[in-house]
């Protein structure tokens, strides 16, 4: 399921916590900010900041359900990441591409890209990226009702997120695990993991209020 190097991998922070929060709270404003940041990064020749701006732009567009725009932005990000050999962002955008293909029902392409994203994530040695790529692949496996593989990927992602106290990702993945068990007709387990999901959501909300 996971490379042995995952145990010793780093766990990266968000690229821009302020912008990420804006993506979820006000995606329209986030788009305006990412356009400004992208223009400034291009002027300064800062490829990493360009990639970050493009990634958050894609996330905001996804929340706004502007899927054609998302596809264009992902293609733009992948082209830039490939041009500069940036494995981290190749993984990020390939994962995003897999997710979009899953939404559209293009499951074969989604699985291919999810596998590629995971392999690129392994190359980075970053547990956060590895966990998130496993989560994306698990979501695709769930969508095609490949429950054994879905469970393995989701549980692998949970193991990484739990070790790093990543409450946001834990909440999401416990919810995914609940969906697996619900589809399998094991409603007791589904309820158990749904409660786990909610508990991490509440914990994260409480921490946000404290700060």
Short mmCIF file of C-alpha atoms in Angstrom, two decimals:
data_model
loop_
_atom_site.label_atom_id
_atom_site.label_comp_id
_atom_site.label_asym_id
_atom_site.label_seq_id
_atom_site.Cartn_x
_atom_site.Cartn_y
_atom_site.Cartn_z
CA UNK A 1 0.00 0.00 0.00
CA UNK A 2 2.67 2.54 1.00
CA UNK A 3 6.40 2.82 0.52
CA UNK A 4 8.54 2.23 3.62
CA UNK A 5 10.00 5.71 3.16
CA UNK A 6 6.62 7.21 4.15
CA UNK A 7 7.42 6.48 7.79
CA UNK A 8 10.33 8.90 7.72
CA UNK A 9 8.82 11.50 5.41
CA UNK A 10 8.21 15.13 6.28
CA UNK A 11 4.70 16.56 6.64
CA UNK A 12 4.50 19.86 4.84
CA UNK A 13 2.45 22.89 5.83
CA UNK A 14 -0.12 24.57 3.60
CA UNK A 15 1.40 26.71 0.86
CA UNK A 16 -0.56 29.78 1.98
CA UNK A 17 -2.88 29.33 4.98
CA UNK A 18 -4.54 32.74 4.59
CA UNK A 19 -5.37 32.14 0.94
CA UNK A 20 -6.53 28.59 1.62
CA UNK A 21 -9.01 29.82 4.25
CA UNK A 22 -10.24 32.41 1.76
CA UNK A 23 -10.77 29.68 -0.86
CA UNK A 24 -13.33 28.00 1.43
CA UNK A 25 -14.88 31.12 2.97
CA UNK A 26 -15.05 33.34 -0.11
CA UNK A 27 -13.96 31.56 -3.32
CA UNK A 28 -14.79 34.56 -5.52
CA UNK A 29 -12.45 36.78 -3.52
CA UNK A 30 -9.86 33.99 -3.51
CA UNK A 31 -9.96 33.98 -7.32
CA UNK A 32 -9.32 37.72 -7.39
CA UNK A 33 -6.38 37.27 -5.00
CA UNK A 34 -4.87 34.37 -6.94
CA UNK A 35 -4.99 36.40 -10.18
CA UNK A 36 -3.05 39.21 -8.49
CA UNK A 37 -0.55 36.76 -6.99
CA UNK A 38 -0.10 34.97 -10.31
CA UNK A 39 0.59 38.23 -12.13
CA UNK A 40 3.09 39.33 -9.48
CA UNK A 41 4.82 35.92 -9.50
CA UNK A 42 5.11 36.03 -13.30
CA UNK A 43 6.60 39.53 -13.11
CA UNK A 44 9.14 38.33 -10.53
CA UNK A 45 9.83 35.06 -12.36
CA UNK A 46 8.84 33.07 -9.25
CA UNK A 47 7.69 29.69 -10.58
CA UNK A 48 6.77 28.23 -7.19
CA UNK A 49 4.46 31.15 -6.37
CA UNK A 50 2.91 30.85 -9.82
CA UNK A 51 2.14 27.18 -9.16
CA UNK A 52 0.68 27.98 -5.73
CA UNK A 53 -1.58 30.68 -7.19
CA UNK A 54 -2.75 28.36 -9.96
CA UNK A 55 -3.49 25.55 -7.49
CA UNK A 56 -5.62 27.73 -5.21
CA UNK A 57 -7.35 29.20 -8.24
CA UNK A 58 -8.32 25.67 -9.31
CA UNK A 59 -9.63 24.90 -5.82
CA UNK A 60 -11.75 28.05 -5.75
CA UNK A 61 -13.17 27.30 -9.20
CA UNK A 62 -13.97 23.75 -8.09
CA UNK A 63 -15.97 25.06 -5.11
CA UNK A 64 -17.82 27.38 -7.49
CA UNK A 65 -18.53 24.33 -9.73
CA UNK A 66 -16.92 25.99 -12.74
CA UNK A 67 -15.57 22.70 -14.01
CA UNK A 68 -14.54 23.77 -17.52
CA UNK A 69 -12.49 26.57 -15.99
CA UNK A 70 -11.01 24.09 -13.51
CA UNK A 71 -9.87 21.82 -16.36
CA UNK A 72 -8.15 24.73 -18.08
CA UNK A 73 -6.39 25.86 -14.91
CA UNK A 74 -5.25 22.30 -14.07
CA UNK A 75 -3.81 21.94 -17.58
CA UNK A 76 -2.04 25.28 -17.13
CA UNK A 77 -0.61 24.16 -13.78
CA UNK A 78 0.51 20.77 -15.07
CA UNK A 79 2.24 22.34 -18.06
CA UNK A 80 4.17 24.75 -15.84
CA UNK A 81 5.06 22.03 -13.30
CA UNK A 82 6.25 19.67 -16.05
CA UNK A 83 8.26 22.43 -17.73
CA UNK A 84 10.20 23.02 -14.52
CA UNK A 85 10.30 19.38 -13.35
CA UNK A 86 8.45 20.19 -10.13
CA UNK A 87 7.37 16.73 -8.94
CA UNK A 88 5.38 18.09 -5.99
CA UNK A 89 3.08 20.17 -8.17
CA UNK A 90 2.91 17.53 -10.87
CA UNK A 91 1.46 15.31 -8.13
CA UNK A 92 -0.88 18.05 -6.88
CA UNK A 93 -2.33 18.82 -10.30
CA UNK A 94 -2.49 15.17 -11.36
CA UNK A 95 -4.48 14.38 -8.20
CA UNK A 96 -6.78 17.28 -8.96
CA UNK A 97 -7.19 16.00 -12.52
CA UNK A 98 -8.12 12.54 -11.20
CA UNK A 99 -10.72 14.09 -8.89
CA UNK A 100 -12.28 16.07 -11.73
CA UNK A 101 -12.38 12.99 -13.95
CA UNK A 102 -14.11 11.06 -11.16
CA UNK A 103 -16.78 13.78 -10.92
CA UNK A 104 -17.40 13.48 -14.66
CA UNK A 105 -17.60 9.68 -14.50
CA UNK A 106 -14.38 9.14 -16.46
CA UNK A 107 -13.26 6.46 -14.02
CA UNK A 108 -10.58 4.75 -16.12
CA UNK A 109 -8.73 8.05 -16.63
CA UNK A 110 -9.33 8.94 -12.98
CA UNK A 111 -7.67 5.74 -11.75
CA UNK A 112 -4.70 6.17 -14.11
CA UNK A 113 -4.11 9.74 -12.92
CA UNK A 114 -4.69 8.86 -9.26
CA UNK A 115 -2.02 6.15 -9.51
CA UNK A 116 0.37 8.58 -11.21
CA UNK A 117 -0.25 11.24 -8.56
CA UNK A 118 0.47 8.75 -5.80
CA UNK A 119 3.75 7.66 -7.40
CA UNK A 120 4.85 11.29 -7.81
CA UNK A 121 3.88 11.94 -4.18
CA UNK A 122 6.10 9.03 -3.06
CA UNK A 123 9.01 10.64 -4.92
CA UNK A 124 8.61 13.85 -2.92
CA UNK A 125 8.95 12.06 0.43
CA UNK A 126 6.17 14.26 1.80
CA UNK A 127 3.64 12.39 3.94
CA UNK A 128 0.97 15.06 3.52
CA UNK A 129 1.09 14.73 -0.25
CA UNK A 130 1.21 10.94 -0.02
CA UNK A 131 -1.82 10.84 2.28
CA UNK A 132 -3.82 13.21 0.11
CA UNK A 133 -3.04 11.27 -3.07
CA UNK A 134 -4.11 8.04 -1.34
CA UNK A 135 -7.33 9.78 -0.31
CA UNK A 136 -8.03 10.83 -3.90
CA UNK A 137 -7.37 7.32 -5.19
CA UNK A 138 -9.56 5.87 -2.45
CA UNK A 139 -12.36 8.20 -3.50
CA UNK A 140 -12.14 6.99 -7.09
CA UNK A 141 -12.13 3.34 -5.95
CA UNK A 142 -15.22 4.06 -3.86
CA UNK A 143 -16.96 5.66 -6.85
CA UNK A 144 -16.44 2.51 -8.95
CA UNK A 145 -17.49 0.30 -6.00
CA UNK A 146 -14.06 -1.31 -5.68
CA UNK A 147 -14.55 -1.40 -1.92
CA UNK A 148 -11.52 -3.47 -0.87
CA UNK A 149 -9.10 -1.12 -2.61
CA UNK A 150 -11.05 1.93 -1.49
CA UNK A 151 -10.80 0.80 2.13
CA UNK A 152 -7.05 0.15 1.86
CA UNK A 153 -6.33 3.55 0.37
CA UNK A 154 -8.60 5.44 2.77
CA UNK A 155 -7.22 3.59 5.81
CA UNK A 156 -3.68 4.28 4.57
CA UNK A 157 -4.50 7.97 4.30
CA UNK A 158 -6.07 7.97 7.77
CA UNK A 159 -2.93 6.39 9.24
CA UNK A 160 -0.81 9.23 7.85
CA UNK A 161 -3.24 11.98 8.86
CA UNK A 162 -3.66 10.56 12.37
CA UNK A 163 0.10 10.40 12.94
CA UNK A 164 0.28 14.08 12.03
CA UNK A 165 -2.94 15.22 13.80
CA UNK A 166 -4.38 16.54 10.54
CA UNK A 167 -7.97 17.03 11.71
CA UNK A 168 -9.37 18.42 8.47
CA UNK A 169 -8.19 15.47 6.41
CA UNK A 170 -9.14 13.01 9.16
CA UNK A 171 -12.70 14.32 9.21
CA UNK A 172 -12.97 13.92 5.44
CA UNK A 173 -11.47 10.43 5.34
CA UNK A 174 -13.50 9.03 8.23
CA UNK A 175 -16.54 10.25 6.35
CA UNK A 176 -15.31 8.41 3.24
CA UNK A 177 -14.80 5.27 5.32
CA UNK A 178 -18.36 5.63 6.62
CA UNK A 179 -19.57 5.75 3.01
CA UNK A 180 -17.69 2.54 2.20
CA UNK A 181 -19.33 0.67 5.08
CA UNK A 182 -22.72 2.18 4.27
CA UNK A 183 -22.47 0.91 0.69
CA UNK A 184 -21.48 -2.52 2.04
CA UNK A 185 -24.58 -2.54 4.25
CA UNK A 186 -22.60 -2.46 7.51
CA UNK A 187 -24.54 0.40 9.05
CA UNK A 188 -23.08 0.01 12.56
CA UNK A 189 -19.56 0.56 11.24
CA UNK A 190 -20.80 3.34 8.98
CA UNK A 191 -22.29 5.15 11.97
CA UNK A 192 -19.13 4.61 14.01
CA UNK A 193 -16.90 6.23 11.38
CA UNK A 194 -19.40 8.98 10.67
CA UNK A 195 -19.23 9.89 14.38
CA UNK A 196 -15.42 9.88 14.13
CA UNK A 197 -15.68 12.26 11.20
CA UNK A 198 -17.95 14.63 13.10
CA UNK A 199 -15.73 14.52 16.21
CA UNK A 200 -12.71 15.71 14.21
CA UNK A 201 -14.81 18.44 12.60
CA UNK A 202 -15.84 19.67 16.06
CA UNK A 203 -12.26 19.50 17.37
CA UNK A 204 -10.98 21.55 14.48
CA UNK A 205 -13.78 24.10 14.85
CA UNK A 206 -12.98 24.43 18.58
CA UNK A 207 -9.29 25.06 17.84
CA UNK A 208 -10.21 27.67 15.26
CA UNK A 209 -12.37 29.51 17.82
CA UNK A 210 -9.54 29.46 20.38
CA UNK A 211 -7.18 31.21 18.02
#
